[in-house]
Amino acid sequence: MWCELPLDYRPTEVRVQWASNPWMQAQALRLRREVFCAEQGVFQDDDLDAIDARPDTRLLVACADLAGLPDEVVGTVRIHPEGEGLWWGSRLAVATAWRRHGQLGSGLIRLAVGSAHALGCTRFLAHVQPQNEALFRRLHWQTLDEVQIHGLPHRLMQADLAHYPPCHTPWAGLVLAQRSRP
């Protein structure tokens, strides 16, 4: 008799880290297409742009673990510098089945800002969809302006770096324990 996991098995821990393998990058880009193209209709076929091609852009992933090893990308965000001390975050996406985890979005945001902070960030900005503004406010961000991006309303928001200690080990990242079942 083989030991099998229950059909409704979901890992209880997720590791948030900089993407360190080609499969992580591929799954993160697939997830972005699912969220921004198929689900939200923001883009037609793909959401890739010039920022993705920049060598200083970092792709972060939230990976569900299986037997202690990363197995599936269930969330992603990208960050990049844009001048002296200024960093941007964008394309935050969490897989539909994992949105009830309770910490994926905030974990991705914490590592994004913390790792940029470790690299000299003095100001971290993002264009945030209105439905996510409350999450960012809880995470010590302030709204600076209301803008239109890709024909949709967004909030230009800035992180309070005092609440984001520098993370000097973004490849190792951080582990999030699950609060509720996905």
mmCIF file of C-alpha atoms in Angstrom:
data_model
loop_
_atom_site.group_PDB
_atom_site.id
_atom_site.type_symbol
_atom_site.label_atom_id
_atom_site.label_comp_id
_atom_site.label_asym_id
_atom_site.label_seq_id
_atom_site.Cartn_x
_atom_site.Cartn_y
_atom_site.Cartn_z
ATOM 1 C CA MET A 1 0.000 0.000 0.000
ATOM 2 C CA TRP A 2 1.376 3.400 -1.049
ATOM 3 C CA CYS A 3 1.157 6.370 1.257
ATOM 4 C CA GLU A 4 -0.962 8.931 -0.533
ATOM 5 C CA LEU A 5 -1.853 12.461 0.425
ATOM 6 C CA PRO A 6 -5.557 13.274 0.743
ATOM 7 C CA LEU A 7 -7.076 14.681 -2.463
ATOM 8 C CA ASP A 8 -7.714 18.015 -0.743
ATOM 9 C CA TYR A 9 -4.147 18.279 0.618
ATOM 10 C CA ARG A 10 -2.655 21.771 0.683
ATOM 11 C CA PRO A 11 0.792 22.589 2.068
ATOM 12 C CA THR A 12 0.749 24.504 5.346
ATOM 13 C CA GLU A 13 3.829 26.592 4.627
ATOM 14 C CA VAL A 14 4.793 28.869 1.781
ATOM 15 C CA ARG A 15 8.273 30.287 1.154
ATOM 16 C CA VAL A 16 8.514 33.802 -0.260
ATOM 17 C CA GLN A 17 11.838 34.419 -2.006
ATOM 18 C CA TRP A 18 13.518 35.844 -5.055
ATOM 19 C CA ALA A 19 12.963 33.457 -7.973
ATOM 20 C CA SER A 20 16.065 31.277 -8.098
ATOM 21 C CA ASN A 21 15.217 28.694 -10.770
ATOM 22 C CA PRO A 22 13.924 28.888 -14.342
ATOM 23 C CA TRP A 23 10.808 26.876 -13.374
ATOM 24 C CA MET A 24 9.985 29.480 -10.697
ATOM 25 C CA GLN A 25 10.269 32.274 -13.242
ATOM 26 C CA ALA A 26 8.159 30.377 -15.794
ATOM 27 C CA GLN A 27 5.415 29.613 -13.244
ATOM 28 C CA ALA A 28 5.435 33.225 -11.988
ATOM 29 C CA LEU A 29 4.950 34.555 -15.529
ATOM 30 C CA ARG A 30 2.193 31.972 -16.132
ATOM 31 C CA LEU A 31 0.455 33.136 -12.939
ATOM 32 C CA ARG A 32 0.684 36.761 -14.036
ATOM 33 C CA ARG A 33 -0.941 35.844 -17.370
ATOM 34 C CA GLU A 34 -3.721 34.011 -15.528
ATOM 35 C CA VAL A 35 -4.417 36.978 -13.250
ATOM 36 C CA PHE A 36 -3.816 40.007 -15.466
ATOM 37 C CA CYS A 37 -4.883 38.591 -18.853
ATOM 38 C CA ALA A 38 -7.439 35.813 -18.323
ATOM 39 C CA GLU A 39 -9.016 36.882 -15.017
ATOM 40 C CA GLN A 40 -8.840 40.685 -15.033
ATOM 41 C CA GLY A 41 -8.546 41.358 -18.777
ATOM 42 C CA VAL A 42 -5.974 44.123 -18.216
ATOM 43 C CA PHE A 43 -3.785 42.777 -21.034
ATOM 44 C CA GLN A 44 -4.688 40.845 -24.168
ATOM 45 C CA ASP A 45 -2.346 37.837 -24.342
ATOM 46 C CA ASP A 46 0.645 38.633 -22.157
ATOM 47 C CA ASP A 47 1.643 41.192 -19.523
ATOM 48 C CA LEU A 48 5.388 41.198 -20.275
ATOM 49 C CA ASP A 49 6.912 44.625 -20.843
ATOM 50 C CA ALA A 50 10.279 46.395 -20.976
ATOM 51 C CA ILE A 51 10.631 46.226 -17.181
ATOM 52 C CA ASP A 52 10.718 42.413 -17.337
ATOM 53 C CA ALA A 53 13.651 42.575 -19.779
ATOM 54 C CA ARG A 54 15.780 44.792 -17.531
ATOM 55 C CA PRO A 55 18.709 42.989 -15.842
ATOM 56 C CA ASP A 56 18.042 44.824 -12.553
ATOM 57 C CA THR A 57 14.426 43.656 -12.288
ATOM 58 C CA ARG A 58 13.881 40.997 -9.622
ATOM 59 C CA LEU A 59 11.034 38.524 -9.708
ATOM 60 C CA LEU A 60 9.806 37.348 -6.308
ATOM 61 C CA VAL A 61 7.740 34.212 -5.813
ATOM 62 C CA ALA A 62 5.640 32.590 -3.121
ATOM 63 C CA CYS A 63 6.173 28.834 -3.410
ATOM 64 C CA ALA A 64 4.027 26.184 -1.779
ATOM 65 C CA ASP A 65 6.314 23.541 -0.316
ATOM 66 C CA LEU A 66 5.926 19.808 -0.686
ATOM 67 C CA ALA A 67 8.093 17.707 1.627
ATOM 68 C CA GLY A 68 10.063 20.832 2.521
ATOM 69 C CA LEU A 69 10.945 21.740 -1.070
ATOM 70 C CA PRO A 70 9.373 24.438 -3.279
ATOM 71 C CA ASP A 71 6.805 22.810 -5.530
ATOM 72 C CA GLU A 72 4.416 25.370 -7.009
ATOM 73 C CA VAL A 73 4.428 29.162 -7.462
ATOM 74 C CA VAL A 74 1.234 30.506 -5.880
ATOM 75 C CA GLY A 75 2.123 34.214 -5.794
ATOM 76 C CA THR A 76 4.503 36.676 -7.401
ATOM 77 C CA VAL A 77 5.576 40.314 -7.604
ATOM 78 C CA ARG A 78 8.419 42.114 -9.353
ATOM 79 C CA ILE A 79 10.645 44.964 -8.181
ATOM 80 C CA HIS A 80 13.128 47.230 -9.925
ATOM 81 C CA PRO A 81 15.185 50.353 -9.225
ATOM 82 C CA GLU A 82 14.367 53.554 -11.077
ATOM 83 C CA GLY A 83 17.040 56.060 -10.179
ATOM 84 C CA GLU A 84 18.978 56.919 -7.041
ATOM 85 C CA GLY A 85 17.253 55.171 -4.117
ATOM 86 C CA LEU A 86 13.862 54.883 -5.856
ATOM 87 C CA TRP A 87 12.394 51.387 -6.291
ATOM 88 C CA TRP A 88 9.071 50.248 -7.752
ATOM 89 C CA GLY A 89 6.963 47.170 -7.155
ATOM 90 C CA SER A 90 4.455 45.884 -9.694
ATOM 91 C CA ARG A 91 2.484 42.900 -10.994
ATOM 92 C CA LEU A 92 1.532 41.529 -7.567
ATOM 93 C CA ALA A 93 -0.502 38.377 -8.223
ATOM 94 C CA VAL A 94 -1.783 35.518 -6.052
ATOM 95 C CA ALA A 95 -3.352 32.336 -7.447
ATOM 96 C CA THR A 96 -7.117 32.253 -6.976
ATOM 97 C CA ALA A 97 -7.080 29.082 -4.869
ATOM 98 C CA TRP A 98 -4.519 30.653 -2.508
ATOM 99 C CA ARG A 99 -6.077 34.055 -1.837
ATOM 100 C CA ARG A 100 -7.556 32.873 1.463
ATOM 101 C CA HIS A 101 -4.131 31.892 2.805
ATOM 102 C CA GLY A 102 -4.075 35.208 4.630
ATOM 103 C CA GLN A 103 -0.402 36.134 4.237
ATOM 104 C CA LEU A 104 0.748 35.671 0.643
ATOM 105 C CA GLY A 105 0.187 39.214 -0.589
ATOM 106 C CA SER A 106 1.581 40.791 2.564
ATOM 107 C CA GLY A 107 4.560 38.386 2.589
ATOM 108 C CA LEU A 108 5.408 39.235 -1.010
ATOM 109 C CA ILE A 109 5.140 42.953 -0.215
ATOM 110 C CA ARG A 110 7.313 42.611 2.913
ATOM 111 C CA LEU A 111 10.085 40.807 1.039
ATOM 112 C CA ALA A 112 9.827 43.145 -1.969
ATOM 113 C CA VAL A 113 10.283 46.281 0.127
ATOM 114 C CA GLY A 114 12.740 44.694 2.590
ATOM 115 C CA SER A 115 15.044 43.363 -0.129
ATOM 116 C CA ALA A 116 14.967 46.685 -2.014
ATOM 117 C CA HIS A 117 15.687 48.425 1.292
ATOM 118 C CA ALA A 118 18.786 46.228 1.715
ATOM 119 C CA LEU A 119 19.927 47.318 -1.768
ATOM 120 C CA GLY A 120 19.800 51.037 -0.968
ATOM 121 C CA CYS A 121 16.132 51.853 -1.485
ATOM 122 C CA THR A 122 15.145 55.135 0.150
ATOM 123 C CA ARG A 123 11.706 55.366 -1.483
ATOM 124 C CA PHE A 124 9.494 52.459 -2.593
ATOM 125 C CA LEU A 125 6.427 53.089 -4.783
ATOM 126 C CA ALA A 126 3.718 51.034 -6.445
ATOM 127 C CA HIS A 127 0.596 51.582 -8.513
ATOM 128 C CA VAL A 128 -2.078 49.652 -6.624
ATOM 129 C CA GLN A 129 -5.518 48.611 -7.813
ATOM 130 C CA PRO A 130 -8.237 50.220 -5.619
ATOM 131 C CA GLN A 131 -9.446 46.859 -4.238
ATOM 132 C CA ASN A 132 -5.959 46.321 -2.745
ATOM 133 C CA GLU A 133 -5.515 49.791 -1.245
ATOM 134 C CA ALA A 134 -6.744 48.731 2.227
ATOM 135 C CA LEU A 135 -4.197 45.877 2.358
ATOM 136 C CA PHE A 136 -1.364 48.266 1.529
ATOM 137 C CA ARG A 137 -2.587 50.800 4.117
ATOM 138 C CA ARG A 138 -2.530 48.062 6.791
ATOM 139 C CA LEU A 139 1.072 47.374 5.738
ATOM 140 C CA HIS A 140 2.090 51.018 6.355
ATOM 141 C CA TRP A 141 1.736 52.474 2.896
ATOM 142 C CA GLN A 142 0.208 55.858 2.128
ATOM 143 C CA THR A 143 -1.735 56.941 -0.924
ATOM 144 C CA LEU A 144 -0.068 59.764 -2.846
ATOM 145 C CA ASP A 145 -2.318 60.103 -5.890
ATOM 146 C CA GLU A 146 -5.057 58.533 -8.011
ATOM 147 C CA VAL A 147 -3.992 57.666 -11.559
ATOM 148 C CA GLN A 148 -5.122 55.681 -14.606
ATOM 149 C CA ILE A 149 -2.870 52.773 -15.628
ATOM 150 C CA HIS A 150 -3.795 50.599 -18.625
ATOM 151 C CA GLY A 151 -7.180 52.336 -18.638
ATOM 152 C CA LEU A 152 -7.971 51.325 -15.037
ATOM 153 C CA PRO A 153 -7.950 53.341 -11.802
ATOM 154 C CA HIS A 154 -4.902 52.833 -9.581
ATOM 155 C CA ARG A 155 -3.513 54.431 -6.464
ATOM 156 C CA LEU A 156 0.068 55.648 -6.432
ATOM 157 C CA MET A 157 1.259 54.460 -3.016
ATOM 158 C CA GLN A 158 4.486 54.695 -1.022
ATOM 159 C CA ALA A 159 5.799 52.295 1.618
ATOM 160 C CA ASP A 160 6.924 53.601 5.002
ATOM 161 C CA LEU A 161 10.427 52.110 5.041
ATOM 162 C CA ALA A 162 10.588 52.382 8.854
ATOM 163 C CA HIS A 163 8.268 49.329 8.922
ATOM 164 C CA TYR A 164 10.412 47.286 6.497
ATOM 165 C CA PRO A 165 13.810 46.269 7.869
ATOM 166 C CA PRO A 166 16.399 45.483 5.198
ATOM 167 C CA CYS A 167 16.381 41.842 4.095
ATOM 168 C CA HIS A 168 19.895 40.845 3.066
ATOM 169 C CA THR A 169 18.936 37.228 2.220
ATOM 170 C CA PRO A 170 16.158 37.497 -0.386
ATOM 171 C CA TRP A 171 17.198 34.223 -2.056
ATOM 172 C CA ALA A 172 16.408 32.414 1.199
ATOM 173 C CA GLY A 173 13.367 34.608 1.788
ATOM 174 C CA LEU A 174 10.870 33.955 4.540
ATOM 175 C CA VAL A 175 8.431 31.202 5.461
ATOM 176 C CA LEU A 176 4.744 31.948 5.958
ATOM 177 C CA ALA A 177 2.611 29.608 8.042
ATOM 178 C CA GLN A 178 -0.947 29.176 6.830
ATOM 179 C CA ARG A 179 -3.745 30.882 8.792
ATOM 180 C CA SER A 180 -6.672 29.351 6.962
ATOM 181 C CA ARG A 181 -7.127 26.616 4.393
ATOM 182 C CA PRO A 182 -6.900 27.782 0.753
#
